[in-house]
CSV table of C-alpha atoms in Angstrom, one decimal:
chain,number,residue,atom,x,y,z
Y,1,UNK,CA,0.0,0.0,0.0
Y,2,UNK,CA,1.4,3.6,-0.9
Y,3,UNK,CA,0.5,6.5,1.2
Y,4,UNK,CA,0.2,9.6,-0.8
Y,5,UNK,CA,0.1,13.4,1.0
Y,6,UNK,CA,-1.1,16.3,-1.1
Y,7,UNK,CA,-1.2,19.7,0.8
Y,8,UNK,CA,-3.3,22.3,0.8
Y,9,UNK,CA,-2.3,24.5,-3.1
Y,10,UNK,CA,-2.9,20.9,-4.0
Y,11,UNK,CA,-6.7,20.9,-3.3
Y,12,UNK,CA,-6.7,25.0,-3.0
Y,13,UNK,CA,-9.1,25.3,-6.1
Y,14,UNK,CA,-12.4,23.1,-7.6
Y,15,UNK,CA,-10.2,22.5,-10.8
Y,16,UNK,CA,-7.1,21.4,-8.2
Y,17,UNK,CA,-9.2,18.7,-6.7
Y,18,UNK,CA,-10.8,17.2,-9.9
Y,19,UNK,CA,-6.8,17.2,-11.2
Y,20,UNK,CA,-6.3,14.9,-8.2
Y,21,UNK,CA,-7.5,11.6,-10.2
Y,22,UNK,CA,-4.5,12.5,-12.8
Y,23,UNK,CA,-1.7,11.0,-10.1
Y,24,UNK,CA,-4.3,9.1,-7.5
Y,25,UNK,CA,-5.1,5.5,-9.2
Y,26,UNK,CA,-8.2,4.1,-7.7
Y,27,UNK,CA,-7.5,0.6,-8.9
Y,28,UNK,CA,-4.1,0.6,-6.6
Y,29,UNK,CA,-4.4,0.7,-3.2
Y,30,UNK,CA,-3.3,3.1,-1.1
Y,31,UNK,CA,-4.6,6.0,1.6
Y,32,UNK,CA,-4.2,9.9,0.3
Y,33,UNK,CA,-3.8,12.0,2.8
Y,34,UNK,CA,-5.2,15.1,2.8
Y,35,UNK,CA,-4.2,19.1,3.9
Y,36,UNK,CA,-7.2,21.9,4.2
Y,37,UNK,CA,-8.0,23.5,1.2
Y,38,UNK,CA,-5.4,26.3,1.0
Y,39,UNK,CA,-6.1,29.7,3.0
Y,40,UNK,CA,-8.3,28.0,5.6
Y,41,UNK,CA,-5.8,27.1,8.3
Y,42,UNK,CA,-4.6,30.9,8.5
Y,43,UNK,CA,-8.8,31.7,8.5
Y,44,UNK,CA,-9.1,29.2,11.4
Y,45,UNK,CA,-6.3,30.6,13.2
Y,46,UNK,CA,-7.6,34.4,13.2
Y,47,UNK,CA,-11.2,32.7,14.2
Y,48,UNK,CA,-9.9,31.3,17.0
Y,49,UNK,CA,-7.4,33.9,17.7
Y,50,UNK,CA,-11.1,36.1,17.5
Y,51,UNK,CA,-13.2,33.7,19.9
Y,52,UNK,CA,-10.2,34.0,22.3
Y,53,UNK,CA,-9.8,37.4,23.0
Y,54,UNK,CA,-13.9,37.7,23.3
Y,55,UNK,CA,-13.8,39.7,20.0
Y,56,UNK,CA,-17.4,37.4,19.0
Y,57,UNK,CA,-18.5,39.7,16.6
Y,58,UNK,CA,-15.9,40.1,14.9
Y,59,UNK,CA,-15.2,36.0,14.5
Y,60,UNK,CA,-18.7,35.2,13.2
Y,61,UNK,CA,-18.2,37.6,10.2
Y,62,UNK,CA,-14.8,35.9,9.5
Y,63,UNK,CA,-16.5,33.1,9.7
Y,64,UNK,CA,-19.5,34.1,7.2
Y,65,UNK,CA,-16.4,35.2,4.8
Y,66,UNK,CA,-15.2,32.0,4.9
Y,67,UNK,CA,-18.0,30.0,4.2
Y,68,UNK,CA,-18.9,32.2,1.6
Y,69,UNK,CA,-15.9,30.9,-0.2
Y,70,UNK,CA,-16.2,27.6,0.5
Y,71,UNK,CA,-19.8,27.8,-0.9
Y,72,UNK,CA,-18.0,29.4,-4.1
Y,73,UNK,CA,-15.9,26.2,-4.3
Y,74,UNK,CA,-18.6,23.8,-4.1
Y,75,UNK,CA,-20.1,25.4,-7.2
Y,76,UNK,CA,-17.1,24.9,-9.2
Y,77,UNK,CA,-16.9,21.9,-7.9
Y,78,UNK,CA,-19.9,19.6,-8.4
Y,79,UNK,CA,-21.8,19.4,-11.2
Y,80,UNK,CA,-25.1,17.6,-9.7
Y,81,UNK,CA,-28.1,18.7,-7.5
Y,82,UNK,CA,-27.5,16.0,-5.4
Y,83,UNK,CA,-23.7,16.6,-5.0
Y,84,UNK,CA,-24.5,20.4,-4.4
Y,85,UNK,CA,-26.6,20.0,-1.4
Y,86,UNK,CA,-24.6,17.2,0.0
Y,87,UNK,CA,-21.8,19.6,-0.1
Y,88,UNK,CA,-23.6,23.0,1.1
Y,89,UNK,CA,-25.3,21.0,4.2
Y,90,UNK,CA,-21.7,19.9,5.0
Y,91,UNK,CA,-20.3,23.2,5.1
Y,92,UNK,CA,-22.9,24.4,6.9
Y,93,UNK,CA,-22.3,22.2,9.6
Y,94,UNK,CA,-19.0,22.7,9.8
Y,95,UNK,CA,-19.2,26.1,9.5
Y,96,UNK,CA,-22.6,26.6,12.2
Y,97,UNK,CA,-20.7,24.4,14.7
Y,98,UNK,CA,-17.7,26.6,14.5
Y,99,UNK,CA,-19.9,29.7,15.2
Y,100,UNK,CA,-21.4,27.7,17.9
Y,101,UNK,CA,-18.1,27.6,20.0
Y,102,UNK,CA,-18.2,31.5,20.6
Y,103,UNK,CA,-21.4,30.7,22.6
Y,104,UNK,CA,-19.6,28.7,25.0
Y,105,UNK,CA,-16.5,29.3,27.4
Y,106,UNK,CA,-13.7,29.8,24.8
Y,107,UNK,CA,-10.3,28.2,25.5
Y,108,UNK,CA,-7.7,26.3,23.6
Y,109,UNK,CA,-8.9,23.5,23.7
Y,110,UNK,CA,-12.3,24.5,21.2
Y,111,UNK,CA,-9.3,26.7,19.5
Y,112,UNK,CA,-7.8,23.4,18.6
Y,113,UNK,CA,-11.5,22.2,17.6
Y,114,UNK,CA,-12.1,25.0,15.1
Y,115,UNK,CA,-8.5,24.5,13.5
Y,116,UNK,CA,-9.5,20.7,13.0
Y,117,UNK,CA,-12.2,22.1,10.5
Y,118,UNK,CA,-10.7,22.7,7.7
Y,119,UNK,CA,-8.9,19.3,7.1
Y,120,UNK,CA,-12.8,17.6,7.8
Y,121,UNK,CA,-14.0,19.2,5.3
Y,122,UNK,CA,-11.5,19.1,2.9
Y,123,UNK,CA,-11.3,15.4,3.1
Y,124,UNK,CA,-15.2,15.1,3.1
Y,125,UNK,CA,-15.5,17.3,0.0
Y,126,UNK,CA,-13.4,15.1,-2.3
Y,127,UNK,CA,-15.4,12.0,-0.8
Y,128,UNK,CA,-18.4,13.3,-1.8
Y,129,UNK,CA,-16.7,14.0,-5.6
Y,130,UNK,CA,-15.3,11.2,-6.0
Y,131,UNK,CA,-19.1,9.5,-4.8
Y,132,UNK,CA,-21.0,11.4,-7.4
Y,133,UNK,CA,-18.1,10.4,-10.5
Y,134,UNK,CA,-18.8,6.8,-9.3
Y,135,UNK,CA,-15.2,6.4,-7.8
Y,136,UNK,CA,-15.4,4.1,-4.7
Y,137,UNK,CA,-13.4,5.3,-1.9
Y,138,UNK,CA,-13.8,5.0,1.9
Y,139,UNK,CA,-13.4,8.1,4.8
Y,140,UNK,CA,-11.3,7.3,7.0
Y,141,UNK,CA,-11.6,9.7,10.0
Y,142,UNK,CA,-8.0,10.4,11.5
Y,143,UNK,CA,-9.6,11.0,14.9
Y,144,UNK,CA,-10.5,7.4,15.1
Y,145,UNK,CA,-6.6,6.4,15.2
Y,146,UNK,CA,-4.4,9.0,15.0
Y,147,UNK,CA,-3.3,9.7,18.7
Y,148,UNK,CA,-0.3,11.2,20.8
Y,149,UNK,CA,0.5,10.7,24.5
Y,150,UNK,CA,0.9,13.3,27.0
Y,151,UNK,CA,3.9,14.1,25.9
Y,152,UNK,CA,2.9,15.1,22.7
Y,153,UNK,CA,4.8,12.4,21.1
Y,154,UNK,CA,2.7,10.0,18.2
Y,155,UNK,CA,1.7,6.6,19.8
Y,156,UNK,CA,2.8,4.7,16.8
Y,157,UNK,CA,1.9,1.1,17.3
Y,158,UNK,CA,-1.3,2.3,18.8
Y,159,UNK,CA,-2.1,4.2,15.5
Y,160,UNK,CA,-1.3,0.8,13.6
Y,161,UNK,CA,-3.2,-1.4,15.3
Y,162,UNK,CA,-6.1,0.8,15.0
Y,163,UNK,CA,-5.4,1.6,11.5
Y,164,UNK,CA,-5.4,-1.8,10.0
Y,165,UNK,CA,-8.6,-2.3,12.0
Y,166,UNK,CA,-10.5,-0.2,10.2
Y,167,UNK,CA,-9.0,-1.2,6.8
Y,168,UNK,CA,-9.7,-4.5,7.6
Y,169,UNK,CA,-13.7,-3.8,8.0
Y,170,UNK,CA,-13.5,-2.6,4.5
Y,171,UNK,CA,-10.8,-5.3,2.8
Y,172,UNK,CA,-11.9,-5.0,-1.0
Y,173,UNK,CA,-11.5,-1.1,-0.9
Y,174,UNK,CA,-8.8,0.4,-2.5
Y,175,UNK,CA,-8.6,3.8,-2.1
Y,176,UNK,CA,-9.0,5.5,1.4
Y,177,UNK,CA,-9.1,9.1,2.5
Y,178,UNK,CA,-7.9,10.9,5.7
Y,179,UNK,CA,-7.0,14.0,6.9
Y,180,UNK,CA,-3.3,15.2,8.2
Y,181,UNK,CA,-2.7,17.4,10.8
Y,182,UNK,CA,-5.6,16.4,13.3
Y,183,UNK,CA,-5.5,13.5,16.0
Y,184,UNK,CA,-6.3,13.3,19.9
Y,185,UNK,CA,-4.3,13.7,22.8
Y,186,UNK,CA,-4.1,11.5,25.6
Y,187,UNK,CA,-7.4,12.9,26.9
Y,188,UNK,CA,-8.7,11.9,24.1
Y,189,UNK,CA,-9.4,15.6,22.8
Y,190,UNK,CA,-9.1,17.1,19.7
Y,191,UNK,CA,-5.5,18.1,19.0
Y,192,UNK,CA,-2.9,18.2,16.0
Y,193,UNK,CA,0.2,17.5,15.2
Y,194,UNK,CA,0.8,21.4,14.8
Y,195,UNK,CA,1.7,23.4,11.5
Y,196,UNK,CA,2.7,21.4,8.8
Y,197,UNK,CA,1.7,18.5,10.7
Y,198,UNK,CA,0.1,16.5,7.2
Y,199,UNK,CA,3.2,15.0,5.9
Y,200,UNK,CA,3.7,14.0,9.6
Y,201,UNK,CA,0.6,12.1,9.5
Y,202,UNK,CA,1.6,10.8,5.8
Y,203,UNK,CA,4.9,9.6,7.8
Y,204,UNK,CA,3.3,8.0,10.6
Y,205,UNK,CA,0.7,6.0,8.7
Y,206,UNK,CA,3.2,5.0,6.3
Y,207,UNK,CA,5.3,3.8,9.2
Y,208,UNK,CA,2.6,2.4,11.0
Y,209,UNK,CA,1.5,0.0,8.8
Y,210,UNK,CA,4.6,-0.8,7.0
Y,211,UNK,CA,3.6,0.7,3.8
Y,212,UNK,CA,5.5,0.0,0.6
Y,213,UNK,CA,6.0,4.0,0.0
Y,214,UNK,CA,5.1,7.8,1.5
Y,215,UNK,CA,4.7,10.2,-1.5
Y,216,UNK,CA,4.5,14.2,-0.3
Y,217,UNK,CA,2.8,15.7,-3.3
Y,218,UNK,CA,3.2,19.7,-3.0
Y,219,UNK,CA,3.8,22.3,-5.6
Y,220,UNK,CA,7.7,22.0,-6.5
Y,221,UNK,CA,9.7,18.7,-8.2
Y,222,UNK,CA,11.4,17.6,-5.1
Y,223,UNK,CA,14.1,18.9,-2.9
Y,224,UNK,CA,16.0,21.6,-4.4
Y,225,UNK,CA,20.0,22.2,-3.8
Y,226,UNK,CA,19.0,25.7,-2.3
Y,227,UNK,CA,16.0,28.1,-2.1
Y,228,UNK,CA,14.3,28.4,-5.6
Y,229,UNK,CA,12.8,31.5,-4.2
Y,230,UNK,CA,15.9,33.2,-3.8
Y,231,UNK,CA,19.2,31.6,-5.8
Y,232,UNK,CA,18.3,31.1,-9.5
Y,233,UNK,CA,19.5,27.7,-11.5
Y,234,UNK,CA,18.7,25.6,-8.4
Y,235,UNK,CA,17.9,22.4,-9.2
Y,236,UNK,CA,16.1,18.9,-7.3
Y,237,UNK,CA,17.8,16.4,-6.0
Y,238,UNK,CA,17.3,13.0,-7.1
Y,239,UNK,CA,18.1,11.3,-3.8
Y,240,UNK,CA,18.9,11.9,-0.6
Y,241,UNK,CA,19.5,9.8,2.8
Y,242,UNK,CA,17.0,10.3,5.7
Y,243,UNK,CA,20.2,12.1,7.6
Y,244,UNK,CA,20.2,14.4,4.8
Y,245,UNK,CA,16.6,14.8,4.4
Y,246,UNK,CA,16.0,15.8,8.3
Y,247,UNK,CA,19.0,18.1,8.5
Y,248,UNK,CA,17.4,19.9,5.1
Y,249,UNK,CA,14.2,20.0,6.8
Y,250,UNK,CA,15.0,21.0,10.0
Y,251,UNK,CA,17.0,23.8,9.0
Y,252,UNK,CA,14.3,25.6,6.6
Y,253,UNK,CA,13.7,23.6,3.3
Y,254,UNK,CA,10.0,23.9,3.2
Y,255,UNK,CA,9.2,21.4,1.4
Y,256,UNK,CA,8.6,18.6,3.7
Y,257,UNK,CA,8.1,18.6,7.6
Y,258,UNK,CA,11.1,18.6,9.8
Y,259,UNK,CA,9.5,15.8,11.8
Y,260,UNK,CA,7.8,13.2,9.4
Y,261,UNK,CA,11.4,12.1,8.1
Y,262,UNK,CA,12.1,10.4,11.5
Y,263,UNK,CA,8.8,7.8,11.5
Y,264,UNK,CA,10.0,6.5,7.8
Y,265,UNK,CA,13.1,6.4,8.6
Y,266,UNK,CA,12.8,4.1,12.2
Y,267,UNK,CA,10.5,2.1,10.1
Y,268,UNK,CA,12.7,2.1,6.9
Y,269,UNK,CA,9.6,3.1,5.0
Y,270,UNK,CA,10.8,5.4,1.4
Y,271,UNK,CA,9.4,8.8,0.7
Y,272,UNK,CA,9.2,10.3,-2.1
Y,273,UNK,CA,8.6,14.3,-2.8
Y,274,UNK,CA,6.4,15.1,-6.1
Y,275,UNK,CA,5.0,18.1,-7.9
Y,276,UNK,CA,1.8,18.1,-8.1
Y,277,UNK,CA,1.4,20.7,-11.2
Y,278,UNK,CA,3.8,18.2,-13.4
Y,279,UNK,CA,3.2,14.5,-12.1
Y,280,UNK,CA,5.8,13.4,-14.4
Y,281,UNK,CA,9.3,15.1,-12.6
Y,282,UNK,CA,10.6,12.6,-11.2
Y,283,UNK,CA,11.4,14.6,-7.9
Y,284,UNK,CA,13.2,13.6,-5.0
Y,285,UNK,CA,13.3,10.0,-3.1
Y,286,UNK,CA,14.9,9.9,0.4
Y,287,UNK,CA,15.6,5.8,1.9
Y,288,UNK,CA,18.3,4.8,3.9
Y,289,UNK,CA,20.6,4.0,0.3
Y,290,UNK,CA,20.1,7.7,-0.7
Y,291,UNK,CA,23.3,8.9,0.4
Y,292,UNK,CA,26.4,10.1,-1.8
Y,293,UNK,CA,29.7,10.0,-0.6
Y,294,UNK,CA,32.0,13.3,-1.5
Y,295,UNK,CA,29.1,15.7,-2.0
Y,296,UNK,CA,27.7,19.0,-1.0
Y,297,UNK,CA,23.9,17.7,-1.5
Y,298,UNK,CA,22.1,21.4,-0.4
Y,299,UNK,CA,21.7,24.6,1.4
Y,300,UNK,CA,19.0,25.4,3.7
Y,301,UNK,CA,18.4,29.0,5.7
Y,302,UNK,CA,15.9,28.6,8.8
Y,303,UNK,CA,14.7,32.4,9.7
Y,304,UNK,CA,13.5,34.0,13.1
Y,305,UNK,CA,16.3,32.5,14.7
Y,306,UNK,CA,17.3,34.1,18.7
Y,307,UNK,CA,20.9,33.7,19.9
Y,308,UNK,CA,22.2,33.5,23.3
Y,309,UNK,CA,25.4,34.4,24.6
Y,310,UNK,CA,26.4,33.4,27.8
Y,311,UNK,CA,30.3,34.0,29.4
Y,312,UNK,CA,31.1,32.9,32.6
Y,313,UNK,CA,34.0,32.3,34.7
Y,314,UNK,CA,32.5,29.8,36.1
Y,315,UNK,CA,32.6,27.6,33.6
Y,316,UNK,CA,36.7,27.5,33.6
Y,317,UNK,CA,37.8,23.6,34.4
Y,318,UNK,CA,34.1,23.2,35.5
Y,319,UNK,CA,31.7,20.8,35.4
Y,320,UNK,CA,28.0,20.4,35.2
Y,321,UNK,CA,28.0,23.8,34.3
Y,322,UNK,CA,26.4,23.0,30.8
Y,323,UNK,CA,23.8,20.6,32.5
Y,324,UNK,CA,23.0,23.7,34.4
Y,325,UNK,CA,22.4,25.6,31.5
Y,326,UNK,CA,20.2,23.3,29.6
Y,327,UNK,CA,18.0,22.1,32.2
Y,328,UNK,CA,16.4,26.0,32.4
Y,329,UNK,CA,16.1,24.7,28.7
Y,330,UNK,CA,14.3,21.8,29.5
Y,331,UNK,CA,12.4,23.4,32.3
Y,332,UNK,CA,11.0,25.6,29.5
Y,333,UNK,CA,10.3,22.8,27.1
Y,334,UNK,CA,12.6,24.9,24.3
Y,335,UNK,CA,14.6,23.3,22.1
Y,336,UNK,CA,18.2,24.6,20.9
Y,337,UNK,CA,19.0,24.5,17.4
Y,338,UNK,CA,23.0,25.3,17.1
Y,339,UNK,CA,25.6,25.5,20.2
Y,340,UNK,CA,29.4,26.6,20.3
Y,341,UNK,CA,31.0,26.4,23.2
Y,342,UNK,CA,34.9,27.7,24.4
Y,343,UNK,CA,36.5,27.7,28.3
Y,344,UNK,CA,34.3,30.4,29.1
Y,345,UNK,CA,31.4,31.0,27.4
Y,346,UNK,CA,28.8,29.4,25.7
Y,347,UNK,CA,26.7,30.6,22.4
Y,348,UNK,CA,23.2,28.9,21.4
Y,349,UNK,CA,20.2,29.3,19.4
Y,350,UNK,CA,16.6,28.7,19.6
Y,351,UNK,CA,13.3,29.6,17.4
Y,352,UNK,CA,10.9,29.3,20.1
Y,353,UNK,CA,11.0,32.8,22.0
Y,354,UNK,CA,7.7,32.1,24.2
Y,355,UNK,CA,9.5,32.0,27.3
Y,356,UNK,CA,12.6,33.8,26.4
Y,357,UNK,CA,12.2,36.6,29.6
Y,358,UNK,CA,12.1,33.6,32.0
Y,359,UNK,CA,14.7,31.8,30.3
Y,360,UNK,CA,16.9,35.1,30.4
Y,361,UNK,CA,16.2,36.0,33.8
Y,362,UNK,CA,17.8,32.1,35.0
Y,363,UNK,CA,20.6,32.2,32.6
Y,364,UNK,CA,21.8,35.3,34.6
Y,365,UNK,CA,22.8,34.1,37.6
Y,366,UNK,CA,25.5,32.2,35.6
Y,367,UNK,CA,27.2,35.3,34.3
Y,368,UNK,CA,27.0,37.7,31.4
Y,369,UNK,CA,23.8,37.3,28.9
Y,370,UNK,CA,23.7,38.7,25.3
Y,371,UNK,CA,21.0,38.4,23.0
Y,372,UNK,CA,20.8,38.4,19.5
Y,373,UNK,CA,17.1,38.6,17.6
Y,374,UNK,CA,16.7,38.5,13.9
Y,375,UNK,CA,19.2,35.9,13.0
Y,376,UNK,CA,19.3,33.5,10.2
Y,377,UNK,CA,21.0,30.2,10.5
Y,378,UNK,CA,22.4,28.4,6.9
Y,379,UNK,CA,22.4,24.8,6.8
Y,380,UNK,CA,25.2,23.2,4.2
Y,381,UNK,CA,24.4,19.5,3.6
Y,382,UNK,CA,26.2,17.2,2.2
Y,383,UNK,CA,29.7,14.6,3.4
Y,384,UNK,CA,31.5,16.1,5.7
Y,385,UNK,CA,32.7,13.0,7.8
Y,386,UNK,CA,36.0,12.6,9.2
Y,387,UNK,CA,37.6,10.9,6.0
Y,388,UNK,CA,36.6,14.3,3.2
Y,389,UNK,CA,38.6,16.8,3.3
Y,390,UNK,CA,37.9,20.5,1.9
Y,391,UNK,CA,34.3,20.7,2.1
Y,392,UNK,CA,33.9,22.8,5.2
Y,393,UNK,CA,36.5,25.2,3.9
Y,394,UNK,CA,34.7,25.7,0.7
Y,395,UNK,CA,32.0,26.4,2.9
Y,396,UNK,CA,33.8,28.9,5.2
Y,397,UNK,CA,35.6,30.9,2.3
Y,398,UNK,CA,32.4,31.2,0.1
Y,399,UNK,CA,30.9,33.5,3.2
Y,400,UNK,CA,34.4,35.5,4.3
Y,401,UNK,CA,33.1,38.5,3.2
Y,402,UNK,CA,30.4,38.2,5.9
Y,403,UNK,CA,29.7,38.3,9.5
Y,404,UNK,CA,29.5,35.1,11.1
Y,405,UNK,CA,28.0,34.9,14.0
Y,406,UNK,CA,28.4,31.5,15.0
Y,407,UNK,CA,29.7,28.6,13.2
Y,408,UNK,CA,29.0,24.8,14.1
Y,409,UNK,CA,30.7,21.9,12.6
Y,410,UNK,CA,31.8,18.2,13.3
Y,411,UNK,CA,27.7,17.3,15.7
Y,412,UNK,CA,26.8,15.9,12.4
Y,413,UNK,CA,28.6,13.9,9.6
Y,414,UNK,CA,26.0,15.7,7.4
Y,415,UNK,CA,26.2,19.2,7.9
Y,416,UNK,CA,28.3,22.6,8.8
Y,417,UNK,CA,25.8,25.5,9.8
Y,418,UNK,CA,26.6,28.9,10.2
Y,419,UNK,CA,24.6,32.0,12.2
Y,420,UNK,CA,24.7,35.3,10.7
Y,421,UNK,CA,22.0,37.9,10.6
Y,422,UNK,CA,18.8,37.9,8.7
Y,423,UNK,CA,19.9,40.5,6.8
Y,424,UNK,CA,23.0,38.8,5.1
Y,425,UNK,CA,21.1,36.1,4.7
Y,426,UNK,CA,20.6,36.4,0.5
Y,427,UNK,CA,23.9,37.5,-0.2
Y,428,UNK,CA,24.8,33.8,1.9
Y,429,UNK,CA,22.4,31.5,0.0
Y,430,UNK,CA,23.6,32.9,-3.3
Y,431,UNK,CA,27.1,33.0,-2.5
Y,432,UNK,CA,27.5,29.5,-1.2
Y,433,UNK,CA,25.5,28.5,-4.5
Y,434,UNK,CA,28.1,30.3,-6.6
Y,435,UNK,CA,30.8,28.4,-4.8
Y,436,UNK,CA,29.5,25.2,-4.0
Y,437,UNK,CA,27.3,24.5,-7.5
């Protein structure tokens, strides 16, 4: 069975969603995975956002201008009287029962409710489409199995077992529909898997149930050697390693999830990145025999990036002074990206500023604190183990002219990574092409 993701440009119009049965073959089986229609995660977030700060009045008419356009979509979208009001009485009870929260104590947990709207529909909509062009398919709703613990972690034999459950109850089905992003929590509430969280789900079902394959279908061929945004004459990558793959990920190509490379890759499951608007690239496939020695595979840049300086005495011929240090960290549940450390002070980064003033005011009693906002950190992946030589000087030299902020190499055999601020961070992407490509 094949698992295939599309996100949420890839159903974002009527004519997007029809275009769906060009790459889905409902003779093979396999479970598509399914984003929310593009827009309506941002519309759910300011809804909520609405609903939390009592502003009522102001969420039920961004909720009326949402509907509106998803009753625009249905119009474009099925071609029958039946399929038409099957459709509009969906969306109004989606769309009535999200406007029915604001009547009730608002809090995150209905804020987490309202977000799972849009991936409900979404999924429901192209059921209901594929029912009136007489394609069989069977909903599979994602609440029904999709579950993390309280740590927030996926429970992923749990999702398995529940998984092939309910594909057994339905064994001469081929195609299945669910929706990313949404599961329940270990209260058994509505949750997610937060922003981004589809291919995560894609990942997890694919791993889950052993599948043969996890295609990501977005609107780019693959994983590109740099930003395509910024650096012209970029070009995919035909294959990488999971290693590869996660340290791209993590470190801002946005093309696949940071997290849904580790559940294929424990499970040893393929996945394969595809463009949507030309089925026939061949894109980019990341297994565990993706990997190719002597190479600078890619460049990444991961933005809003806060840097901590910390120099202490203290820490001459010490010890457990680090611990120290990250178990304020840990305390605050914030994870650190990059670290550099020398006898006397220690530099690190993080992207998650929620509880940066409490963090600060800790850090302090161990000596001096400087912070740094606005920074940019670039990723270079590719070999640099112990045996290759050069790589990381090519690296260094192509951004001399710059000012480095921090610079982190040998943690990984995969990549060197560099802090600088936002500002230089073009002139870095394009300059490393120039000298690397």
């Amino acid at each position: 069975m094949k698992i295939l993701k599309f996100g949420g440009t890839s159903v974002g119009s009527a004519e997007r969603i029809k275009g769906l049965l060009n790459i889905i073959n409902p003779e093979e089986r396999q479970i598509v995975v399914l984003s929310a229609v593009a827009g309506t995660t941002n519309a759910l977030v300011e809804i909520g956002q609405s609903f939390l700060l009592g502003k009522n009045e102001e969420a039920l008419k961004q909720v009326k201008n949402h509907k509106e356009k998803y009753l625009a979509l249905i119009g474009e979208l099925f071609s029958t009287e039946d399929g038409l009001q099957k459709a509009e009485s969906l969306i109004n009870y989606h769309f009535n029962y999200i406007s029915s929260l604001g009547n009730e104590m608002f809090t995150p947990v209905e804020e987490k409710i309202v977000l799972a709207q849009g991936e409900l529909l979404s999924t429901t909509l192209f059921h209901f489409h594929l029912e009136e062009i007489g394609v069989s398919s069977v909903l599979l709703p994602a609440l029904d199995f999709m579950k993390i613990d309280e740590d927030n972690e996926p429970m992923v034999e749990y999702i398995g077992e529940k998984l092939n459950g309910l594909l057994g109850d339905t064994p001469d089905n081929t195609l299945y529909i669910t929706q990313g992003y949404i599961c329940r929590n270990s209260f058994g509430e509505i949750d997610n898997l937060r922003r981004g969280g589809s291919d995560y789900t894609a990942s997890l079902i694919g791993a889950s149930i052993k599948a043969e394959e996890v295609q990501i279908w977005t609107d780019i061929d693959g994983m590109h050697n740099n930003d395509p945004r910024i650096v012209k004459n970029t070009t995919p990558i035909a294959n990488l390693s999971f290693d590869e793959a996660a340290e791209l990920a993590y470190f801002g190509a946005k093309i696949l999830h940071p997290q849904s490379v580790f559940p294929a890759q424990r499970y040893n499951v393929p996945v394969r990145l595809l463009n949507t608007m030309d089925p026939t690239a061949a894109g980019t496939l990341i297994s565990k025999d993706g990997k190719s020695s002597n190479q600078i595979r890619a460049i990444a840049a991961k933005d809003e990036i806060t840097a901590i300086h910390i120099h202490s005495s203290r820490m001459l011929l010490a010890y457990g002074f680090l611990r120290k240090v990250f178990e304020i960290f840990e305390r605050y549940k914030t994870p650190i990206d990059m670290i550099t450390t020398s006898e006397v002070a220690v530099s690190l980064t993080i992207d998650d500023t929620r509880y940066l003033g409490d963090i600060i005011k800790e850090v302090e009693d161990f000596g001096r604190v400087r912070v740094d906002h606005n920074q940019t950190i670039v990723c270079v992946v590719g070999d640099f183990g112990a045996n290759t030589h050069g790589y990381a000087a090519r690296v260094l030299d192509a951004v001399k002219h710059l000012p480095l902020q921090m610079i982190s190499y040998g943690g990984s055999d995969y990549n060197v990574s560099i802090l600088l601020g936002h500002e230089y961070k073009v002139e870095a992407l394009r300059s490393l092409h120039n000298r690397l490509f």
